[in-house]
mmCIF file of C-alpha atoms in Angstrom:
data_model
loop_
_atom_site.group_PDB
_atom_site.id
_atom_site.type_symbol
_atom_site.label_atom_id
_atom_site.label_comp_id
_atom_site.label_asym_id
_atom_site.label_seq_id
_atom_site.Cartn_x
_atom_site.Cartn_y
_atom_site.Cartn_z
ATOM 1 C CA UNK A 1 0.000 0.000 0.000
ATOM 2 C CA UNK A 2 3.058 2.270 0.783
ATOM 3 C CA UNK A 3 4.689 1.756 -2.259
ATOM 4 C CA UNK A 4 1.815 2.212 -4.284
ATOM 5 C CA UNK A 5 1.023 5.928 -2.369
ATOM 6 C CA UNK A 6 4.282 6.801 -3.452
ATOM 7 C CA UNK A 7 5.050 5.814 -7.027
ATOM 8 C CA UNK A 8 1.444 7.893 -7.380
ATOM 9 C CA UNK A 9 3.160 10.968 -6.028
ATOM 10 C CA UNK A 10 5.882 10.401 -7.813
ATOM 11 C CA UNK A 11 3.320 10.445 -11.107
ATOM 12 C CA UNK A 12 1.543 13.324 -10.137
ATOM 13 C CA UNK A 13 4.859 15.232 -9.697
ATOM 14 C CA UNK A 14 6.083 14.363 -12.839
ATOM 15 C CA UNK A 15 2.186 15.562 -14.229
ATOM 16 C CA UNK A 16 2.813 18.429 -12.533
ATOM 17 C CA UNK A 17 6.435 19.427 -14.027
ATOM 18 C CA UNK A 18 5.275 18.848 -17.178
ATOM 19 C CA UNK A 19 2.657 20.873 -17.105
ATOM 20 C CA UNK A 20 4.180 23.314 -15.207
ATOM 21 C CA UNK A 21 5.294 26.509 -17.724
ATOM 22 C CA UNK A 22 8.581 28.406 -17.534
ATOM 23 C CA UNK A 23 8.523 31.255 -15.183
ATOM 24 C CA UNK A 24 6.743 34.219 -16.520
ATOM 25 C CA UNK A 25 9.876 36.604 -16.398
ATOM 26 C CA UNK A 26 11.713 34.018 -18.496
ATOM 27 C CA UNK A 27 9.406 33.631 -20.707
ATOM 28 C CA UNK A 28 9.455 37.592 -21.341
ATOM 29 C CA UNK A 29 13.194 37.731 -21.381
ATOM 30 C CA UNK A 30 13.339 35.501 -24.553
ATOM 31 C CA UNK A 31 10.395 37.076 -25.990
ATOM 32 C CA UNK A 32 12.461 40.595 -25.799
ATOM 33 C CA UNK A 33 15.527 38.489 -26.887
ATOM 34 C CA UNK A 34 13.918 37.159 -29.849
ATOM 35 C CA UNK A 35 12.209 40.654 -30.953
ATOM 36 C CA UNK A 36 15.776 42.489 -31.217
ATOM 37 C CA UNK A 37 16.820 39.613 -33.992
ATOM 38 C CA UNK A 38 15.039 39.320 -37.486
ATOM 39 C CA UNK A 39 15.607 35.671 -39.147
ATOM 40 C CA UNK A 40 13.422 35.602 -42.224
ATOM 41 C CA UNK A 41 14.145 32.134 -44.019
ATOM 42 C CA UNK A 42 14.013 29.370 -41.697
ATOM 43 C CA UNK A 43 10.870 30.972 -39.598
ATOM 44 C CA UNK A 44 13.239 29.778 -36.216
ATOM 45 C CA UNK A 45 11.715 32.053 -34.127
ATOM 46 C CA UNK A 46 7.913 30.932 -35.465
ATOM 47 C CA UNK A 47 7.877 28.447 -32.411
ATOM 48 C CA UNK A 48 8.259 30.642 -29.900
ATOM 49 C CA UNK A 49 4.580 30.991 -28.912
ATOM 50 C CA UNK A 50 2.545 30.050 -26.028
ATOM 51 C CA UNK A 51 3.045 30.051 -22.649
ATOM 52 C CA UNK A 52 5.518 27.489 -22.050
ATOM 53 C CA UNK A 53 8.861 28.032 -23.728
ATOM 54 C CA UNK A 54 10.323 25.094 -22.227
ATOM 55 C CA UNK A 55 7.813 23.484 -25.020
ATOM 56 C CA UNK A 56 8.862 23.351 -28.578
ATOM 57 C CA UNK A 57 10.115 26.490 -28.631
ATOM 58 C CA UNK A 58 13.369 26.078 -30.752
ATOM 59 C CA UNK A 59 16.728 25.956 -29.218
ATOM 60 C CA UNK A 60 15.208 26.600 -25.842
ATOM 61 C CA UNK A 61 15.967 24.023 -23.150
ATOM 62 C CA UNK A 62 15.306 23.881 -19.460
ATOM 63 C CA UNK A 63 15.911 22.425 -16.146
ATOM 64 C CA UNK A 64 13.463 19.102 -16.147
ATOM 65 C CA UNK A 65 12.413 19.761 -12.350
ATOM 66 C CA UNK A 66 12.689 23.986 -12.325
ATOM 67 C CA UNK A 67 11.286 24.591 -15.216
ATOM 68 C CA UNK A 68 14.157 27.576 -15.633
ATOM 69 C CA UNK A 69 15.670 27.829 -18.876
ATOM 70 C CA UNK A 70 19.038 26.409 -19.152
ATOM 71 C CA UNK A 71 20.104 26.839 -22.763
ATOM 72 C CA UNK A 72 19.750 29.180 -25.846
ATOM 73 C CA UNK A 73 20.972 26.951 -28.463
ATOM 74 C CA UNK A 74 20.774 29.246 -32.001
ATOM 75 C CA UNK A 75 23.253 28.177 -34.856
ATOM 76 C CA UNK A 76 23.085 28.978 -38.173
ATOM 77 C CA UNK A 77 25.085 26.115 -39.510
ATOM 78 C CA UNK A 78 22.794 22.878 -38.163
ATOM 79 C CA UNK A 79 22.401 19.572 -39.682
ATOM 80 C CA UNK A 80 18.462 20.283 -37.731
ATOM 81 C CA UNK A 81 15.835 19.109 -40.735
ATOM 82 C CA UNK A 82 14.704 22.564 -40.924
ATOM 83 C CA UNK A 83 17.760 23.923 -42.375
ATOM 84 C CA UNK A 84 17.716 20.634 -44.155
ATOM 85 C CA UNK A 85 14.583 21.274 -46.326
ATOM 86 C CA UNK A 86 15.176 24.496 -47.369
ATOM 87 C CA UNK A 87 18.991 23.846 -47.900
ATOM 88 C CA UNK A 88 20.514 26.603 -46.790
ATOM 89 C CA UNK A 89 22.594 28.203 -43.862
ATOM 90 C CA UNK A 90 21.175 30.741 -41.420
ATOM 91 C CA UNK A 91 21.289 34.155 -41.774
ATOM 92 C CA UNK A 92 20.073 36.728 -38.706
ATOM 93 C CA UNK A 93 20.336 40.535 -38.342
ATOM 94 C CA UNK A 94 19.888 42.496 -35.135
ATOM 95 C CA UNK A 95 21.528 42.556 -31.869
ATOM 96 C CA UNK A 96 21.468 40.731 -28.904
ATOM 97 C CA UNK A 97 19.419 41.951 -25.933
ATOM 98 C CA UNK A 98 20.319 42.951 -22.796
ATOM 99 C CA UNK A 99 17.136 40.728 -21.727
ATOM 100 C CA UNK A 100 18.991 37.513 -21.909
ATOM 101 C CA UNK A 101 20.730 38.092 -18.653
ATOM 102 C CA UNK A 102 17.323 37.995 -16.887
ATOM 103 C CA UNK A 103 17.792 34.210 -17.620
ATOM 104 C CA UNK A 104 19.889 33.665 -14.606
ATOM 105 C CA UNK A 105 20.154 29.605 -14.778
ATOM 106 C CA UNK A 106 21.369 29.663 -18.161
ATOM 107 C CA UNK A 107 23.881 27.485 -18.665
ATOM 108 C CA UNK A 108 24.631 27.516 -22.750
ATOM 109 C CA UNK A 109 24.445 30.585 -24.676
ATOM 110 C CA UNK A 110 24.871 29.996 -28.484
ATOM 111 C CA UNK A 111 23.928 32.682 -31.108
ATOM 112 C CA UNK A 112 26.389 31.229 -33.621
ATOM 113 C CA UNK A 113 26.920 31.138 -37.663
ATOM 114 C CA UNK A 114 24.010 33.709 -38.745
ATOM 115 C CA UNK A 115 26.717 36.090 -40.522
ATOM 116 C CA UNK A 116 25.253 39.435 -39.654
ATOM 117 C CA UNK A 117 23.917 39.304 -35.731
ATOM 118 C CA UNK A 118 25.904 42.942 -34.744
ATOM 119 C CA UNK A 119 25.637 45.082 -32.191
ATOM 120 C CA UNK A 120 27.982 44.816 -28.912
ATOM 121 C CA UNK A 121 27.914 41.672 -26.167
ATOM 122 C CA UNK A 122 25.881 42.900 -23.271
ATOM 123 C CA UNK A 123 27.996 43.747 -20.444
ATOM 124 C CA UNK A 124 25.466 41.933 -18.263
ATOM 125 C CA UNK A 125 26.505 38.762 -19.817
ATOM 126 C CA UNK A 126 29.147 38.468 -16.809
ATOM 127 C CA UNK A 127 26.843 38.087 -14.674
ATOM 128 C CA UNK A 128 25.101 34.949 -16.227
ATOM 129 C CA UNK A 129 27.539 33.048 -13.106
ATOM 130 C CA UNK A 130 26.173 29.559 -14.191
ATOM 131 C CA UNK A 131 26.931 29.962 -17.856
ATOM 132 C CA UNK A 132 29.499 27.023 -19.197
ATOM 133 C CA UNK A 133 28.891 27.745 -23.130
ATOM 134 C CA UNK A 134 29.459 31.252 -25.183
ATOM 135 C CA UNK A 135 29.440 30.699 -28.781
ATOM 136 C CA UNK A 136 28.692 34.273 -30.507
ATOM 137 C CA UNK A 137 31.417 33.084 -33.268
ATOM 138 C CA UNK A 138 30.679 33.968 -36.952
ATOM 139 C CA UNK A 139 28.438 37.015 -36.503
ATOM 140 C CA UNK A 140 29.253 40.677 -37.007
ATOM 141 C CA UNK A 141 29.229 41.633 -33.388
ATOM 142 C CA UNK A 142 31.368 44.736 -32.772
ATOM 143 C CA UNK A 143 32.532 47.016 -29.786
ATOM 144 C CA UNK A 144 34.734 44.626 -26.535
ATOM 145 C CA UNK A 145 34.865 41.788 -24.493
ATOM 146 C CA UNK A 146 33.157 42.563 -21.332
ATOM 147 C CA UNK A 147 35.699 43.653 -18.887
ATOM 148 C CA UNK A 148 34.576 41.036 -15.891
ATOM 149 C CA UNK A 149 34.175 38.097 -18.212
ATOM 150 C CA UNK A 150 36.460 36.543 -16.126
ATOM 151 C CA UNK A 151 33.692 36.408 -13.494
ATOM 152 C CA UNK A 152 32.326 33.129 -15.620
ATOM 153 C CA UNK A 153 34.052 30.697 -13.491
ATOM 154 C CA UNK A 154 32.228 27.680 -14.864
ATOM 155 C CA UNK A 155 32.759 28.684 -18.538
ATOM 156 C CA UNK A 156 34.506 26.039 -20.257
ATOM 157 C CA UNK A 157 34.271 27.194 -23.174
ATOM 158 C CA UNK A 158 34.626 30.927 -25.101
ATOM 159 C CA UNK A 159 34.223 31.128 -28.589
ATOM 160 C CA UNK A 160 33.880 34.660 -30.468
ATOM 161 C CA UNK A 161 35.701 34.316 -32.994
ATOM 162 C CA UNK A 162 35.017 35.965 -36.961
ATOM 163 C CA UNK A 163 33.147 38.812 -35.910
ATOM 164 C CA UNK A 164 34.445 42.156 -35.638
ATOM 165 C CA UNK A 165 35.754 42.671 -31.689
ATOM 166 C CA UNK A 166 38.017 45.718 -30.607
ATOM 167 C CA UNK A 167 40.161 46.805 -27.776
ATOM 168 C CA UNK A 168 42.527 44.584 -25.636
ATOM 169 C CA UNK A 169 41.595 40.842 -24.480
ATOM 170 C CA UNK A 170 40.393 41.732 -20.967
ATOM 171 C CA UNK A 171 43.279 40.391 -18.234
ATOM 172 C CA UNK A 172 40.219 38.916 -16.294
ATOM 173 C CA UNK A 173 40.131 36.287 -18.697
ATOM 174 C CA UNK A 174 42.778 34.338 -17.088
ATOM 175 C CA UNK A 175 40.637 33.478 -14.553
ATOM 176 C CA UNK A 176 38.525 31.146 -16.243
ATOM 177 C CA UNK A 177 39.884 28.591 -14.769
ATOM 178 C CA UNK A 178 37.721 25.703 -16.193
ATOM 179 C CA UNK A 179 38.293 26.975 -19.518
ATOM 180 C CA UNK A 180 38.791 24.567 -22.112
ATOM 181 C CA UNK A 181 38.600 26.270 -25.433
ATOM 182 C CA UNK A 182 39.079 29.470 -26.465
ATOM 183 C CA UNK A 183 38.910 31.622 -29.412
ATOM 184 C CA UNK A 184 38.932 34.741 -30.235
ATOM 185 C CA UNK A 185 40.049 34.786 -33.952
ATOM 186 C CA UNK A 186 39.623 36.771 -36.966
ATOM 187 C CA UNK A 187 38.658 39.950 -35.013
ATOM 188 C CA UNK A 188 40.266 43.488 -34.581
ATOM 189 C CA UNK A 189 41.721 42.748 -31.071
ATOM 190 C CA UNK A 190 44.897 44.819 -29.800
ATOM 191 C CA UNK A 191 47.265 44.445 -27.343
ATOM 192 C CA UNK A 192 49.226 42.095 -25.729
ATOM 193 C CA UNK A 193 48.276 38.562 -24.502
ATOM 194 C CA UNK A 194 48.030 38.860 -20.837
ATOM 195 C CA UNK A 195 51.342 37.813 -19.165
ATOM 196 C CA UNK A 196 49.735 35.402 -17.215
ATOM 197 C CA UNK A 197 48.624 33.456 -19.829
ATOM 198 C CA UNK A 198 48.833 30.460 -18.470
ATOM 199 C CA UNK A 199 46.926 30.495 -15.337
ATOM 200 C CA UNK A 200 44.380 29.161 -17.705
ATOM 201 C CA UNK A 201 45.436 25.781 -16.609
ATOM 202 C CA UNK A 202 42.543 23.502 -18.333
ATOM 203 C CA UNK A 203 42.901 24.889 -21.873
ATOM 204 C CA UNK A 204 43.389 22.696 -24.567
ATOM 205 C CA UNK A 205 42.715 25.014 -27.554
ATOM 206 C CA UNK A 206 43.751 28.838 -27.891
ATOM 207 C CA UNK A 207 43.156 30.434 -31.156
ATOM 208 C CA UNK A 208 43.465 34.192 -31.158
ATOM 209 C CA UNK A 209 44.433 34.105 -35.043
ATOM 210 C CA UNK A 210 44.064 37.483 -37.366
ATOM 211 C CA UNK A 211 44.254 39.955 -35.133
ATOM 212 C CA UNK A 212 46.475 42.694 -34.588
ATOM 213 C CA UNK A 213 47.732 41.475 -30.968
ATOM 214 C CA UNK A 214 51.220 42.900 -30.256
ATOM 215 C CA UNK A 215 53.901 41.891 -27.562
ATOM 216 C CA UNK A 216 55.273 38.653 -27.408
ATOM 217 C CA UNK A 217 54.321 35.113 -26.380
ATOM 218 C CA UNK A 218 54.029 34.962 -22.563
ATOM 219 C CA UNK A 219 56.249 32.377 -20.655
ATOM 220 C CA UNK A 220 53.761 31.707 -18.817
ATOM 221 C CA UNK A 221 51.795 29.165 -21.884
ATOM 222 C CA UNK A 222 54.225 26.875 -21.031
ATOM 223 C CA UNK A 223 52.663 25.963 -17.742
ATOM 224 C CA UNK A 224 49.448 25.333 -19.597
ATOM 225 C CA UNK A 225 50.198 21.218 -19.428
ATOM 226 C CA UNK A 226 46.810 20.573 -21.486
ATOM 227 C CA UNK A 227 47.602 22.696 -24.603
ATOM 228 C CA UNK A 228 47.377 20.999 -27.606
ATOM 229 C CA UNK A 229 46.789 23.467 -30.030
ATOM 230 C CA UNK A 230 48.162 27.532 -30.154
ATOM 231 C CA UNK A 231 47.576 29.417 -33.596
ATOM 232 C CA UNK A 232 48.054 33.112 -32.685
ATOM 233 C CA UNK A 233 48.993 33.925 -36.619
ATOM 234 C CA UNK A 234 48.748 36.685 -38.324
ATOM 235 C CA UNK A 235 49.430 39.271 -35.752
ATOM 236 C CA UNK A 236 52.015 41.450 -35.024
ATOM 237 C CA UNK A 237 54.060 39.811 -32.136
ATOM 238 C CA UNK A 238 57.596 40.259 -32.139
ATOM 239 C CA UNK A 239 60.412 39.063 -30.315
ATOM 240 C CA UNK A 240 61.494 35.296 -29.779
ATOM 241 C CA UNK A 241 59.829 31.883 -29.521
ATOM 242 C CA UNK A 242 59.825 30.883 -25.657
ATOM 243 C CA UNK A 243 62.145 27.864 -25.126
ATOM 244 C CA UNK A 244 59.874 26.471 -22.715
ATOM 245 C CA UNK A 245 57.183 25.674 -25.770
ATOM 246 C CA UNK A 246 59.380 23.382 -27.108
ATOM 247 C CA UNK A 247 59.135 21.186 -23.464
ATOM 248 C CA UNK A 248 55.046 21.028 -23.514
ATOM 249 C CA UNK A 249 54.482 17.593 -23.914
ATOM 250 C CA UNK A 250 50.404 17.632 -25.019
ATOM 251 C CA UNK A 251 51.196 20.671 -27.773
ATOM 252 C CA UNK A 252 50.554 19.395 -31.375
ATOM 253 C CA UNK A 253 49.597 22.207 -33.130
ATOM 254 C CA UNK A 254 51.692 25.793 -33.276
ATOM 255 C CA UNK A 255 51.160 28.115 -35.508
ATOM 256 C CA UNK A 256 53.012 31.333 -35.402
ATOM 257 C CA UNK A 257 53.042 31.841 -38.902
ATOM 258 C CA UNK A 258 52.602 35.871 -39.985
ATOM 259 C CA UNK A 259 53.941 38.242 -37.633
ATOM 260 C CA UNK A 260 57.407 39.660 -36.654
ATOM 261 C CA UNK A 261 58.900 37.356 -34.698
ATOM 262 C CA UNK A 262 62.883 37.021 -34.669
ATOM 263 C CA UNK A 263 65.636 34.691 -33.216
ATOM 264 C CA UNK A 264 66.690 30.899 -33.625
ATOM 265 C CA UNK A 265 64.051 28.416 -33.163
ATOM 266 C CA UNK A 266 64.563 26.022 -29.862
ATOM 267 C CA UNK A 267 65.976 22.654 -31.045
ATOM 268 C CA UNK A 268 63.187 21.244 -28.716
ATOM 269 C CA UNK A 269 60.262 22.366 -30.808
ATOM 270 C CA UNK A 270 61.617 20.298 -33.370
ATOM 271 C CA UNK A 271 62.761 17.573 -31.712
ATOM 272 C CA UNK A 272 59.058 17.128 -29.785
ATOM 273 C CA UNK A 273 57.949 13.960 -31.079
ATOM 274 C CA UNK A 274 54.337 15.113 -30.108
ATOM 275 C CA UNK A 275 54.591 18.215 -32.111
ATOM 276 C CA UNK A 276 52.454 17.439 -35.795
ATOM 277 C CA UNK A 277 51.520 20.976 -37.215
ATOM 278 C CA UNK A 278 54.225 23.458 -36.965
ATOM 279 C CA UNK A 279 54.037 26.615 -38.749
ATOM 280 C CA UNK A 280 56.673 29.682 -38.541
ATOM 281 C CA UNK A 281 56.343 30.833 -41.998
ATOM 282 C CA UNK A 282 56.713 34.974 -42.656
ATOM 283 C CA UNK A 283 58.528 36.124 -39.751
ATOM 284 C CA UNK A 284 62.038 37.195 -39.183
ATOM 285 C CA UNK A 285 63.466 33.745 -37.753
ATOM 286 C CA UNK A 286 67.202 33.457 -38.165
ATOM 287 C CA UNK A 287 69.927 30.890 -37.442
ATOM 288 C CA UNK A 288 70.430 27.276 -38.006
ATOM 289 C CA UNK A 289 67.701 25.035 -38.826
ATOM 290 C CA UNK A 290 68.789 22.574 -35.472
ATOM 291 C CA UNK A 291 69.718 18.834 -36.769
ATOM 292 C CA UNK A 292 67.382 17.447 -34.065
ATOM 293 C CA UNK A 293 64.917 15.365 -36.038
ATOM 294 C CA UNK A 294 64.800 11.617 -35.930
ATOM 295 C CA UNK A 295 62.601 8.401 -36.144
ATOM 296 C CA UNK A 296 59.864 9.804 -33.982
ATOM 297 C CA UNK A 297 59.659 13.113 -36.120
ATOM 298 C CA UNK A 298 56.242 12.656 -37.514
ATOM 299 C CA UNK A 299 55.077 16.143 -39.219
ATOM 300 C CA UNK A 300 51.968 16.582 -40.938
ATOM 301 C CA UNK A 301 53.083 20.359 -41.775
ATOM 302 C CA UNK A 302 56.514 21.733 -41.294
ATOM 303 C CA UNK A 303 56.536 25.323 -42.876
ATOM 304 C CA UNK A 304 59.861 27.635 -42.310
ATOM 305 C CA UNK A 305 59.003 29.394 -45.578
ATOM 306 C CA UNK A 306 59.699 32.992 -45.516
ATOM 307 C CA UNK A 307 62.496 33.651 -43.097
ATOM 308 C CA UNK A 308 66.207 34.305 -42.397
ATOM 309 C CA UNK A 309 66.965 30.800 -41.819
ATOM 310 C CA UNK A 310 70.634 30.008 -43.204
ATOM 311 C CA UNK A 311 73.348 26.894 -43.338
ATOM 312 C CA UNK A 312 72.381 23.517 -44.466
ATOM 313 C CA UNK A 313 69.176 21.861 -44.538
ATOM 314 C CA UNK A 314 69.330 19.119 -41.520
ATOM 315 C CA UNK A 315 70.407 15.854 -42.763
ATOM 316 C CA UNK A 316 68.245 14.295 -39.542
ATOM 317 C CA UNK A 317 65.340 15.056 -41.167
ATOM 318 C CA UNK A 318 65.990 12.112 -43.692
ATOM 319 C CA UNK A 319 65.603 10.450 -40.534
ATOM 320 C CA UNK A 320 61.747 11.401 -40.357
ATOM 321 C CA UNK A 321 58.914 8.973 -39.366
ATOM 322 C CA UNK A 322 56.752 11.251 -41.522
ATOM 323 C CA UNK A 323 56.876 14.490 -43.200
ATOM 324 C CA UNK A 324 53.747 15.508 -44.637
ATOM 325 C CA UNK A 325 54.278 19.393 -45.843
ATOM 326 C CA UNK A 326 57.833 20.625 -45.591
ATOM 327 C CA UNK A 327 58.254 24.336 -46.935
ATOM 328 C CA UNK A 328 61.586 25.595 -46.614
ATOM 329 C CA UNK A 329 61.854 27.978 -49.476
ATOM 330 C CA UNK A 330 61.988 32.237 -49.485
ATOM 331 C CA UNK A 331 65.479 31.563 -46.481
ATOM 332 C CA UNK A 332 68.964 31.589 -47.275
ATOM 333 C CA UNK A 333 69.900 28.136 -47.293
ATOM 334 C CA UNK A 334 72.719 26.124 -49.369
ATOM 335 C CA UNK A 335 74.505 23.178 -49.800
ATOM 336 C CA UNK A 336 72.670 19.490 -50.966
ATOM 337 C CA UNK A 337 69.478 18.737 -50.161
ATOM 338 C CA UNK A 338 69.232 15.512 -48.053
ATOM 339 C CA UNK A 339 67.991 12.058 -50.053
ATOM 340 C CA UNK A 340 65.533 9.719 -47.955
ATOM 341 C CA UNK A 341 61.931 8.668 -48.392
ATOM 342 C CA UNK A 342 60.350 12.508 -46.763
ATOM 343 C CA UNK A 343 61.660 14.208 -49.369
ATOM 344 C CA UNK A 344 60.741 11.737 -52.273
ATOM 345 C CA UNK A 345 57.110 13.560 -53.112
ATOM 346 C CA UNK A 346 58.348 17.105 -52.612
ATOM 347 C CA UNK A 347 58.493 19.297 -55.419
ATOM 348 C CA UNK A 348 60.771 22.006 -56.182
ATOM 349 C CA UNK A 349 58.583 24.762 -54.385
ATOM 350 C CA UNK A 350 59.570 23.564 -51.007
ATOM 351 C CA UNK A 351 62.840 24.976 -52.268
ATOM 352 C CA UNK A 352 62.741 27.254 -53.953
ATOM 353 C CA UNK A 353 64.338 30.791 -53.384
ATOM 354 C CA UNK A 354 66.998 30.087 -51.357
ATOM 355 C CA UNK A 355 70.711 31.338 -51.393
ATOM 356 C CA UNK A 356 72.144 28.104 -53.104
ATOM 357 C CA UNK A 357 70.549 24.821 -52.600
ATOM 358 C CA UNK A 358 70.722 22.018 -55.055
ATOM 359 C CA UNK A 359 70.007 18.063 -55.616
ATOM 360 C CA UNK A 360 66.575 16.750 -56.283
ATOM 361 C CA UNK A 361 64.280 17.864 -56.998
ATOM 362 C CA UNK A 362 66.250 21.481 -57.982
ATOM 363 C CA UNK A 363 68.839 21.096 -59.954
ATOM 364 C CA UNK A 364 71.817 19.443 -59.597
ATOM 365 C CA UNK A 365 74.935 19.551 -57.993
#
């Protein structure tokens, strides 16, 4: 008899969620969200009627047993049957309203991919403490960061990137500490990367790519033991590659290719067996190419193109497990270029404009 009472309340309690509507004041935030965006082709924003917008209403998610909304879920690019039918990508104008941050509980934030959302990011947004998602990438969203982002301490992840952002990357930022990925490409940032850098101790990813960040690359990304990938190309950092990058065991991917930087590269960035993608091309490098490489060299992309680089071409690299892309040309190398199966499919523009090189496949000795 007891067990039957409860598994009835438990019933009626679930009847009684389900029927229960998202709060009122929610409900009105997203209505106020949704009437400073205009998305005429899909008809997204067509579901969002009736009272409940934890029902059906598109993108909209919410806590099972609050009934608060959790997530705003909006990308342009979707494999969702809607954008299926008509066979096209998204495309939104308008801004995004200071309403959202009325939504208190949300946890994911995504108004992603719809090409020409503008406007600024709503200071307020710093104070959405629960959120763990910020995808505004790929939108046309102007003015700065929001000084306190760092107060997101459960973000893991930060995406803004392809818009058109301004002014410095806050220094707050560094205290995401649950940050995982981060990216703040293709904008019009300035500034240096905060020194402390690498107090962001969970990030895997940091891509702050085509910009026009200045300074150089803090010491202080070394400590970040997760890293595996750090594109901060075409920017305008100067001085010299940290010797410490070359130590990071996880780090894969480094691209530094298109800025201003100048000195010999470490021997241990090229002597990492982890590292896969390495990319230095355009910059002011000088020196030695170090004769480091060896049977665990495995390289998907190797590009010194466009430098000061001098002396021989490393007969280690022969050595290689695998060498993908090598471009060594635009430096001031000479001598023979090395035989062995990496440089078999080369052509001569991996070569080419140096001071004297020669063998296969330029001409010969």
């Amino acid at each position: 008899m007891a067990s039957s009472f409860f598994f009835l309340t438990l019933l009626l309690l679930s009847i009684i969620s389900a029927a229960t509507p998202c709060p009122p004041s929610e409900r009105a935030a997203l209505l106020a969200f949704k009437a400073a965006l205009t998305e005429p082709y899909l008809g997204i924003f067509n579901t969002w009627s009736g009272n409940d917008c934890c029902r059906s209403w598109y993108g909209v998610a919410c806590d099972p047993t609050t009934g608060h909304v959790t997530d705003v879920n909006l990308r342009g690019e979707s494999q969702d049957p809607m954008f299926q039918k008509l066979g096209r990508s998204g495309y939104m104008t308008g801004k995004i309203s200071p309403e959202i941050c009325n939504l208190s509980n949300l946890t994911t934030l995504i108004v992603a991919d719809w090409k020409a959302v503008s406007g600024e990011i709503p200071a307020c947004v710093a104070s959405l403490y629960t959120l763990q998602i910020l995808d505004l990438s790929g939108n046309r969203i102007s003015g700065k960061i929001p000084t306190d982002i760092g107060n997101l301490w459960s973000l893991t992840l930060l995406s803004l990137g392809d818009n058109e952002i301004s002014g410095e990357i806050p220094m707050s930022v560094v205290n995401l500490a649950r940050l995982k990925h981060l990216d703040l490409s293709n904008n019009r940032l300035i500034g240096e990367i905060p020194y402390d850098f690498g107090k962001l101790a969970m990030l895997s990813r940091a891509l702050l790519s085509e910009n026009q960040l200045t300074g150089s690359i803090p010491k202080s990304v070394s400590k970040i033991n997760r890293l595996a990938d750090l594109d901060v190309s075409s920017n305008r950092l100067n001085g010299s590659i940290p010797v410490e990058l070359g130590k990071m065991k996880v780090l894969s991917t480094l691209k530094l290719d298109g800025n201003s930087m100048t000195g010999p590269v470490p021997s241990t960035l090229l002597s990492n067996t982890g590292m896969g993608i390495l990319n230095l091309s355009r910059n002011g490098f000088s020196g030695t190419i170090p004769d480091v490489f060896g049977a665990g060299s495995y390289f998907m992309v190797l590009d010194l193109s466009f430098n000061n680089f001098s002396g021989r071409i490393p007969g280690s690299l022969s050595a290689s497990k695998f060498m993908g892309h090598l471009d060594l040309s635009y430096n001031h190398l000479c001598g023979t270029i090395p035989i062995g199966s990496p440089f078999e499919h080369l052509d001569a523009a991996s070569f080419s404009n140096n001071d004297c090189l020669c063998g296969n496949p330029l001409k010969a000795c």
